[in-house]
Coordinates of C-alpha atoms and ligand atoms in Angstrom, one line a residue:
M1 CA -17.9 8.6 17.5
K2 CA -20.8 7.6 15.2
T3 CA -19.5 7.6 11.7
N4 CA -20.3 5.9 8.2
N5 CA -16.6 6.3 7.3
K6 CA -14.7 3.3 6.2
T7 CA -11.0 2.1 6.3
V8 CA -9.1 -0.1 4.0
L9 CA -5.9 -1.6 5.1
G10 CA -3.8 -4.4 3.6
L11 CA -3.0 -7.2 6.1
Q12 CA 0.0 -8.8 4.1
W13 CA 3.0 -7.5 2.2
G14 CA 1.1 -5.1 0.1
D15 CA -0.6 -5.9 -3.4
E16 CA -3.8 -7.3 -1.7
G17 CA -5.9 -5.7 -4.3
K18 CA -6.8 -2.7 -2.1
G19 CA -7.2 -0.3 -5.3
K20 CA -10.0 -2.5 -6.7
V21 CA -11.8 -2.6 -3.2
I22 CA -11.4 1.3 -2.9
D23 CA -12.9 1.8 -6.3
Y24 CA -15.8 -0.6 -5.3
L25 CA -16.5 1.2 -2.0
C26 CA -16.0 4.7 -3.1
R27 CA -19.0 5.0 -5.0
D28 CA -20.6 5.5 -1.6
A29 CA -17.9 7.8 -0.3
D30 CA -17.3 11.6 -0.7
I31 CA -13.9 11.8 0.1
V32 CA -11.0 9.5 -0.2
V33 CA -7.8 9.9 1.7
R34 CA -4.2 8.5 1.6
F35 CA -2.3 8.9 4.9
G36 CA 1.1 7.3 4.2
G37 CA 3.6 6.0 1.8
G38 CA 4.3 7.7 -1.5
A39 CA 4.5 6.7 -5.1
N40 CA 5.8 3.4 -4.1
A41 CA 2.2 2.1 -4.1
G42 CA 0.6 0.3 -7.2
H43 CA -3.1 0.4 -7.0
T44 CA -4.8 -1.1 -10.0
V45 CA -8.4 -0.1 -10.9
V46 CA -10.3 -1.7 -13.7
T47 CA -13.4 0.0 -14.7
D48 CA -15.6 0.6 -17.9
K49 CA -13.5 3.7 -18.3
G50 CA -10.3 1.6 -18.5
K51 CA -7.4 0.2 -16.5
F52 CA -5.7 2.8 -14.2
V53 CA -2.6 2.1 -12.2
L54 CA -2.3 4.7 -9.4
H55 CA 0.8 5.2 -7.3
L56 CA 0.3 8.3 -5.3
L57 CA -3.3 9.5 -5.9
P58 CA -6.0 7.7 -3.8
S59 CA -7.5 5.2 -6.1
G60 CA -10.8 7.0 -5.4
I61 CA -9.8 9.6 -8.0
V62 CA -11.2 7.4 -10.8
Q63 CA -14.8 8.1 -9.6
S64 CA -15.7 11.4 -10.7
H65 CA -17.7 12.5 -7.5
T66 CA -15.0 12.1 -5.0
T67 CA -12.4 14.6 -3.6
C68 CA -9.0 13.2 -2.8
Y69 CA -6.6 14.1 -0.2
L70 CA -2.8 13.3 0.5
G71 CA -2.2 13.6 4.3
A72 CA 0.9 15.0 6.2
G73 CA 2.1 11.4 6.7
V74 CA 2.4 10.9 2.7
V75 CA 5.6 11.7 1.0
C76 CA 4.9 13.4 -2.3
D77 CA 7.0 13.3 -5.4
P78 CA 5.7 16.4 -7.2
W79 CA 6.6 15.2 -10.7
A80 CA 5.1 11.8 -10.1
L81 CA 1.9 13.5 -8.9
L82 CA 1.7 15.7 -12.0
D83 CA 2.4 12.8 -14.2
E84 CA -0.5 10.7 -12.7
I85 CA -2.8 13.8 -13.0
D86 CA -1.8 14.3 -16.7
M87 CA -2.5 10.6 -17.3
L88 CA -6.1 10.7 -15.8
E89 CA -6.8 13.9 -17.6
K90 CA -5.8 12.3 -20.9
S91 CA -8.2 9.4 -20.1
G92 CA -10.9 11.9 -19.7
I93 CA -11.0 12.0 -15.7
N94 CA -11.4 15.6 -14.5
T95 CA -9.0 16.2 -11.6
V96 CA -9.4 19.8 -11.3
G97 CA -10.4 21.1 -7.8
R98 CA -10.4 17.5 -6.6
I99 CA -6.9 17.0 -5.2
F100 CA -5.6 18.4 -2.1
V101 CA -1.9 17.9 -0.6
D102 CA -1.4 18.8 3.1
F103 CA 1.0 21.7 4.0
G104 CA 3.0 19.2 6.1
T105 CA 3.5 16.4 3.3
H106 CA 7.1 16.0 2.7
L107 CA 8.4 16.3 -0.9
V108 CA 10.2 13.3 -2.6
L109 CA 13.1 15.2 -4.4
P110 CA 15.3 13.8 -7.3
H111 CA 18.1 13.5 -4.6
H112 CA 15.8 10.9 -2.6
K113 CA 15.6 8.7 -5.7
A114 CA 19.3 9.0 -6.3
I115 CA 20.2 8.1 -2.6
D116 CA 17.8 5.1 -2.8
R117 CA 19.4 3.7 -6.0
H118 CA 22.9 4.2 -4.5
S119 CA 22.1 2.6 -1.1
E120 CA 20.5 -0.3 -2.9
Q121 CA 23.6 -0.8 -5.0
L122 CA 25.9 -0.4 -2.0
D123 CA 25.7 -4.2 -1.0
K124 CA 23.3 -6.4 -2.8
G125 CA 23.4 -8.7 0.2
T126 CA 21.7 -6.3 2.4
A127 CA 19.5 -4.7 0.0
I128 CA 15.8 -4.2 0.6
A129 CA 14.9 -4.3 -2.9
T130 CA 13.0 -1.1 -2.8
T131 CA 10.8 0.3 -5.5
L132 CA 13.6 2.9 -6.1
R133 CA 11.0 5.8 -5.6
G134 CA 13.1 7.5 -3.0
I135 CA 10.6 6.8 -0.1
G136 CA 13.1 5.6 2.6
P137 CA 15.5 8.6 2.0
A138 CA 12.5 11.1 2.0
Y139 CA 11.2 9.7 5.4
A140 CA 14.7 9.7 6.8
D141 CA 15.2 13.5 5.9
K142 CA 11.8 13.9 7.4
A143 CA 13.2 12.5 10.8
L144 CA 16.3 14.5 10.5
R145 CA 14.3 17.5 10.2
I146 CA 15.8 18.7 6.9
G147 CA 13.0 17.7 4.5
I148 CA 11.1 20.0 2.2
T149 CA 7.4 20.2 2.8
A150 CA 4.7 21.1 0.4
S151 CA 4.1 24.4 2.6
A152 CA 7.5 25.5 1.3
L153 CA 6.1 25.7 -2.2
C154 CA 3.4 28.2 -0.9
V155 CA 5.8 30.4 1.4
R156 CA 8.4 30.9 -1.3
N157 CA 10.8 33.0 0.9
T158 CA 11.8 29.9 3.0
L159 CA 12.3 27.6 0.1
E160 CA 15.7 28.7 -1.2
S161 CA 17.2 28.6 2.3
N162 CA 15.6 25.3 3.1
I163 CA 17.0 23.8 0.0
K164 CA 20.6 25.2 0.5
N165 CA 20.4 23.7 4.2
F166 CA 19.2 20.5 2.7
I167 CA 21.9 20.1 0.2
L168 CA 24.5 21.2 2.7
R169 CA 23.5 18.4 5.1
K170 CA 23.3 15.9 2.4
R171 CA 26.6 16.9 0.9
P172 CA 28.7 13.8 2.1
V173 CA 26.2 11.3 0.6
L174 CA 25.4 13.4 -2.6
E175 CA 29.3 13.7 -3.3
S176 CA 29.6 9.8 -3.0
I177 CA 26.9 9.4 -5.7
G178 CA 29.1 11.3 -8.1
D179 CA 26.4 13.4 -9.8
P180 CA 27.7 17.1 -9.5
E181 CA 24.0 18.5 -10.5
L182 CA 22.9 17.1 -7.2
L183 CA 25.0 19.5 -5.2
L184 CA 23.7 22.5 -7.1
P185 CA 20.8 24.3 -5.0
D186 CA 20.1 26.4 -7.8
R187 CA 19.3 23.5 -10.1
L188 CA 16.9 22.0 -7.5
I189 CA 15.0 25.4 -7.2
E190 CA 14.8 25.6 -11.0
Q191 CA 13.4 22.1 -11.1
L192 CA 10.9 22.7 -8.4
G193 CA 10.1 26.2 -9.9
K194 CA 8.6 24.3 -13.0
V195 CA 6.1 22.5 -11.0
E196 CA 5.7 24.9 -8.1
A197 CA 2.5 26.6 -9.3
R198 CA 0.6 23.5 -10.1
I199 CA 1.5 21.8 -6.9
A200 CA 0.9 25.0 -4.7
G201 CA -2.5 25.4 -6.0
M202 CA -3.4 22.0 -4.4
V203 CA -1.8 22.6 -1.0
G204 CA -3.8 23.1 2.0
D205 CA -4.9 22.0 5.6
V206 CA -6.1 18.4 5.3
T207 CA -6.7 18.1 9.1
A208 CA -9.0 21.0 8.9
E209 CA -10.7 19.8 5.8
L210 CA -11.5 16.3 7.3
R211 CA -12.8 17.9 10.6
Q212 CA -15.2 20.1 8.3
A213 CA -16.2 17.0 6.4
S214 CA -17.0 15.1 9.5
L215 CA -19.0 18.0 10.9
K216 CA -21.0 17.9 7.7
N217 CA -21.4 13.9 7.9
K218 CA -19.5 13.5 4.6
K219 CA -18.4 10.0 4.2
I220 CA -14.7 9.4 4.3
L221 CA -12.9 6.5 2.9
F222 CA -9.3 5.9 4.3
E223 CA -7.1 4.2 1.8
G224 CA -4.2 2.4 3.2
A225 CA -1.2 1.7 1.1
Q226 CA 1.2 -1.2 1.2
G227 CA 0.3 -3.9 3.9
T228 CA 0.7 -4.3 7.7
L229 CA 3.5 -6.6 7.2
L230 CA 5.5 -3.8 5.7
D231 CA 4.9 -1.3 8.5
I232 CA 8.3 0.3 9.7
S233 CA 7.8 -0.5 13.4
L234 CA 5.5 -3.6 13.3
G235 CA 6.5 -5.4 10.1
T236 CA 9.2 -7.8 9.2
Y237 CA 12.0 -5.1 9.7
P238 CA 14.3 -4.4 7.9
F239 CA 12.6 -5.8 4.9
V240 CA 9.6 -3.1 5.2
T241 CA 8.7 0.2 3.9
S242 CA 9.5 3.4 5.7
S243 CA 6.0 4.5 6.9
S244 CA 3.5 3.3 9.4
T245 CA 1.2 1.2 7.0
S246 CA -1.2 0.0 9.6
I247 CA -4.1 1.8 11.5
G248 CA -1.7 3.8 13.7
G249 CA -0.4 5.6 10.4
L250 CA -3.9 6.8 9.7
F251 CA -4.1 8.9 12.6
G252 CA -0.5 10.1 12.8
G253 CA -0.6 10.8 9.1
L254 CA -3.7 12.8 9.1
G255 CA -4.1 14.5 12.4
V256 CA -7.7 13.0 13.0
P257 CA -9.0 11.6 16.3
P258 CA -9.4 7.8 17.0
G259 CA -13.0 6.7 16.1
I260 CA -13.1 8.7 12.8
Q261 CA -11.8 5.4 10.9
G262 CA -15.3 3.9 11.0
E263 CA -15.5 0.2 9.8
V264 CA -12.1 -1.2 9.3
L265 CA -11.9 -3.7 6.3
G266 CA -8.8 -5.8 6.2
V267 CA -7.9 -6.9 2.7
I268 CA -6.3 -10.3 2.2
K269 CA -5.4 -12.1 -0.9
A270 CA -6.4 -15.8 -1.0
Y271 CA -2.7 -16.6 -1.3
T272 CA 0.4 -14.6 -0.4
T273 CA 2.8 -12.4 -2.5
R274 CA 5.8 -10.4 -1.7
V275 CA 8.0 -8.2 -3.8
G276 CA 11.5 -7.3 -2.6
N277 CA 13.7 -9.2 -0.3
G278 CA 12.9 -10.7 3.2
P279 CA 11.6 -13.8 4.8
F280 CA 8.7 -15.4 3.3
P281 CA 8.0 -18.8 5.0
T282 CA 5.1 -19.9 2.8
E283 CA 6.8 -19.2 -0.4
L284 CA 6.4 -21.7 -3.2
D285 CA 9.1 -22.3 -5.7
D286 CA 7.3 -24.7 -7.8
E287 CA 4.7 -25.0 -10.4
I288 CA 2.0 -23.9 -8.0
G289 CA 4.0 -20.8 -7.1
E290 CA 4.0 -20.2 -10.9
H291 CA 0.4 -21.1 -11.4
L292 CA -0.4 -18.3 -8.8
R293 CA 2.0 -15.9 -10.6
Q294 CA 0.8 -16.4 -14.0
K295 CA -2.9 -16.7 -13.3
G296 CA -2.7 -13.8 -10.8
N297 CA -0.7 -11.7 -12.9
E298 CA 1.6 -11.2 -9.9
Y299 CA 4.0 -8.6 -11.5
G300 CA 4.8 -5.4 -9.5
A301 CA 2.3 -2.6 -10.6
T302 CA 5.1 -0.1 -9.7
T303 CA 8.3 -1.8 -11.0
G304 CA 7.0 -4.7 -13.2
R305 CA 9.0 -7.1 -10.9
P306 CA 7.7 -10.7 -10.7
R307 CA 6.3 -11.1 -7.2
R308 CA 7.2 -14.0 -5.0
T309 CA 4.1 -16.2 -4.4
G310 CA 3.2 -18.7 -1.6
W311 CA 0.3 -20.1 0.3
L312 CA -2.1 -18.1 2.5
D313 CA -0.5 -17.2 6.0
L314 CA -3.2 -16.9 8.6
A315 CA -0.7 -16.9 11.4
A316 CA 0.8 -13.4 10.2
I317 CA -2.6 -12.2 9.2
R318 CA -4.1 -13.0 12.6
R319 CA -1.4 -10.6 13.9
S320 CA -2.1 -7.9 11.3
A321 CA -5.9 -8.1 11.9
Y322 CA -5.2 -7.6 15.7
I323 CA -2.9 -4.7 15.2
C324 CA -5.3 -2.9 12.8
G325 CA -8.6 -3.7 14.9
V326 CA -10.2 -5.3 11.7
D327 CA -13.9 -5.3 11.8
K328 CA -14.5 -7.3 8.6
L329 CA -12.4 -9.0 5.9
V330 CA -12.1 -8.6 2.1
V331 CA -10.7 -11.7 0.5
T332 CA -9.4 -10.9 -3.1
K333 CA -8.4 -13.1 -6.1
L334 CA -10.2 -16.1 -5.1
D335 CA -10.5 -17.0 -8.7
V336 CA -6.7 -17.4 -8.9
L337 CA -7.0 -20.6 -6.7
D338 CA -9.4 -22.2 -9.2
G339 CA -8.1 -25.4 -10.7
L340 CA -5.7 -26.4 -7.8
N341 CA -6.2 -29.9 -6.3
E342 CA -5.5 -29.0 -2.8
I343 CA -4.9 -25.5 -1.0
K344 CA -2.5 -25.2 1.9
I345 CA -3.1 -22.7 4.6
C346 CA -0.6 -21.9 7.2
L347 CA -2.0 -21.6 10.7
A348 CA 0.9 -21.2 12.9
Y349 CA 4.8 -21.5 13.0
R350 CA 6.9 -24.0 14.8
H351 CA 10.0 -22.3 16.1
K352 CA 12.6 -24.1 18.4
G353 CA 10.1 -26.7 19.3
Q354 CA 7.2 -24.2 20.2
L355 CA 4.1 -23.4 18.5
Y356 CA 3.2 -19.9 17.7
D357 CA -0.2 -19.0 16.3
F358 CA 0.4 -15.1 16.8
P359 CA 4.2 -15.1 15.6
P360 CA 6.5 -12.3 16.3
L361 CA 7.9 -10.7 13.1
Y362 CA 11.5 -10.1 13.9
A363 CA 13.6 -11.2 11.2
D364 CA 15.5 -14.1 12.9
F365 CA 12.3 -15.6 14.0
F366 CA 10.7 -15.3 10.7
E367 CA 13.7 -16.8 8.6
T368 CA 14.0 -19.8 10.8
A369 CA 10.3 -20.6 11.9
E370 CA 8.5 -23.4 10.1
P371 CA 4.9 -22.9 8.9
V372 CA 2.3 -25.5 10.1
Y373 CA -0.2 -26.0 7.5
D374 CA -3.8 -27.5 7.2
T375 CA -4.8 -28.8 3.6
L376 CA -8.1 -28.1 2.2
P377 CA -9.6 -29.6 -0.9
G378 CA -9.4 -27.4 -4.2
W379 CA -12.2 -26.9 -6.6
S380 CA -12.2 -27.2 -10.5
K381 CA -15.1 -25.2 -11.3
S382 CA -14.5 -21.4 -12.3
T383 CA -15.3 -18.7 -9.7
S384 CA -14.1 -16.0 -12.0
N385 CA -16.3 -12.9 -12.0
L386 CA -19.0 -14.5 -9.9
K387 CA -21.2 -11.9 -8.2
S388 CA -23.2 -14.2 -5.8
S389 CA -22.0 -16.3 -3.0
S390 CA -24.5 -19.1 -3.8
A391 CA -22.7 -19.7 -7.0
L392 CA -19.4 -20.5 -5.3
P393 CA -18.4 -24.2 -5.4
K394 CA -18.8 -25.7 -2.0
E395 CA -15.0 -26.2 -1.5
A396 CA -14.5 -22.5 -2.2
R397 CA -17.2 -21.7 0.4
G398 CA -15.3 -24.0 2.9
F399 CA -12.0 -22.2 2.1
L400 CA -13.8 -18.8 3.1
D401 CA -15.4 -20.3 6.1
F402 CA -12.0 -21.9 7.3
I403 CA -10.6 -18.3 7.1
Q404 CA -13.3 -16.7 9.1
E405 CA -13.5 -19.3 11.8
N406 CA -9.7 -19.3 12.2
L407 CA -9.5 -15.5 12.4
G408 CA -12.8 -15.1 14.3
V409 CA -13.5 -12.3 11.8
S410 CA -16.3 -12.4 9.2
I411 CA -15.8 -12.0 5.5
K412 CA -17.7 -9.0 3.9
Y413 CA -16.5 -8.9 0.3
V414 CA -14.9 -11.5 -1.9
S415 CA -13.4 -10.4 -5.2
T416 CA -13.4 -12.8 -8.1
G417 CA -11.8 -10.9 -11.0
S418 CA -10.0 -7.6 -11.6
H419 CA -13.2 -5.6 -12.8
T420 CA -14.7 -3.5 -10.0
E421 CA -18.1 -5.3 -10.6
S422 CA -16.5 -8.8 -10.0
M423 CA -17.3 -8.7 -6.1
I424 CA -19.4 -10.8 -4.1
E425 CA -21.2 -9.3 -1.1
M426 CA -21.3 -11.9 1.5
Ligands
IMP1 P1 10.1 1.2 -0.6 O1 8.8 1.4 0.0 O2 10.1 1.6 -2.1 O3 11.1 1.7 0.2 O4 10.4 -0.4 -0.5 C1 10.6 -1.2 0.5 C2 9.8 -2.6 0.5 O5 8.5 -2.4 0.5 C3 10.3 -3.3 -0.7 O6 10.4 -4.7 -0.4 C4 9.1 -3.0 -1.6 O7 8.9 -4.0 -2.6 C5 8.0 -2.9 -0.7 N1 6.8 -2.1 -1.1 C6 6.8 -0.9 -1.2 N2 5.6 -0.5 -1.8 C7 5.0 -1.7 -2.0 C8 3.6 -1.9 -2.4 O8 2.8 -1.0 -2.7 N3 3.3 -3.3 -2.6 C9 4.1 -4.2 -2.4 N4 5.4 -4.1 -1.8 C10 5.8 -2.8 -1.6

């Protein structure tokens, strides 16, 4: 399939800087689409209009010419969606007629957030440290076939019976939470009633819309959320999110054919971060880790939690890049490495005497594997906000060349600051 479409996917544990990349690329796109996840994402976009942190809407909404879609693979918290819309409207961004939610998109209800909180509190030792946005419980109910979809807000006559069935099936867990309001179907019907009209006006057939758009040669930008290492099936399970964050999620979450994805851009940060629990072999618990956190402002865009920081892990990224069929790389936050004397890069893992340059991600392996590093010289000159590769210090160019050669994938863009314009086209 010949297409000018593009897909942006994170190759680490999320927070790679995809929001900024999307904002940069969507100047040349007609449509921006999210295919998975929900309001757990935190996509930060800094433009001349201001700083916007988006959780549920595609980051492309900030550019006024785009139409934005949430596919059936997304889980949509209607209240979070309307808050985000109101925030944008207050900042002067018109959203009317620009947002569409698929009929099949599942709703995240207050019950899901309560269950998320409850299960995270049950045993701190096994907690995932989720974003508490109700994401896992909403996908769980989708799999149980008791979830409420956006279509139910349009076809009002099934909503009440669906909600009654939902609460009946959830009764044991809701009772153990101890909030009697959660057991009242009428309460939920009333809550949904308050947002129903606004949401129902945005609900439609995203698969059909994307098909029409393709027939008209519109340019589509597919916006991944989270990162490949957080993929429910392919990531560092159980310390993952609940959706398919890699390329497969795009097709399953939108109902579109292979080929439509166009050029796949894999986004990696020049170092690694992770929020939440789970193994992180290249983690730094020292002053370099703190340097990365402070200089990179590594605090969760959704939760404000300090992110764990560590060296770049090319072994894990090699696996993510393969899974996603990455055509080109985007390296973000290069400027955060400015001033480090030396930079380490993990190339492989040693596990029980064997070397793995394409490591499996199952928890036991990842917890006990030892990273094998190469060390590169750092640079003292600032790369902050550079827009041309010729201005890069030779050590920074060496760092980027090392990444390309090791992964066998070339770098297309390098981000050197939070503003959308701070980007080098290689
Ligand atoms: P959940 O998606 O809220 O269920 O959280 C599951 C795991 O995914 C937790 O470790 C979260 O911190 C992580 N996570 C979810 N969304 C993001 C994201 O957008 N960036 C980084 N980590 C995320």
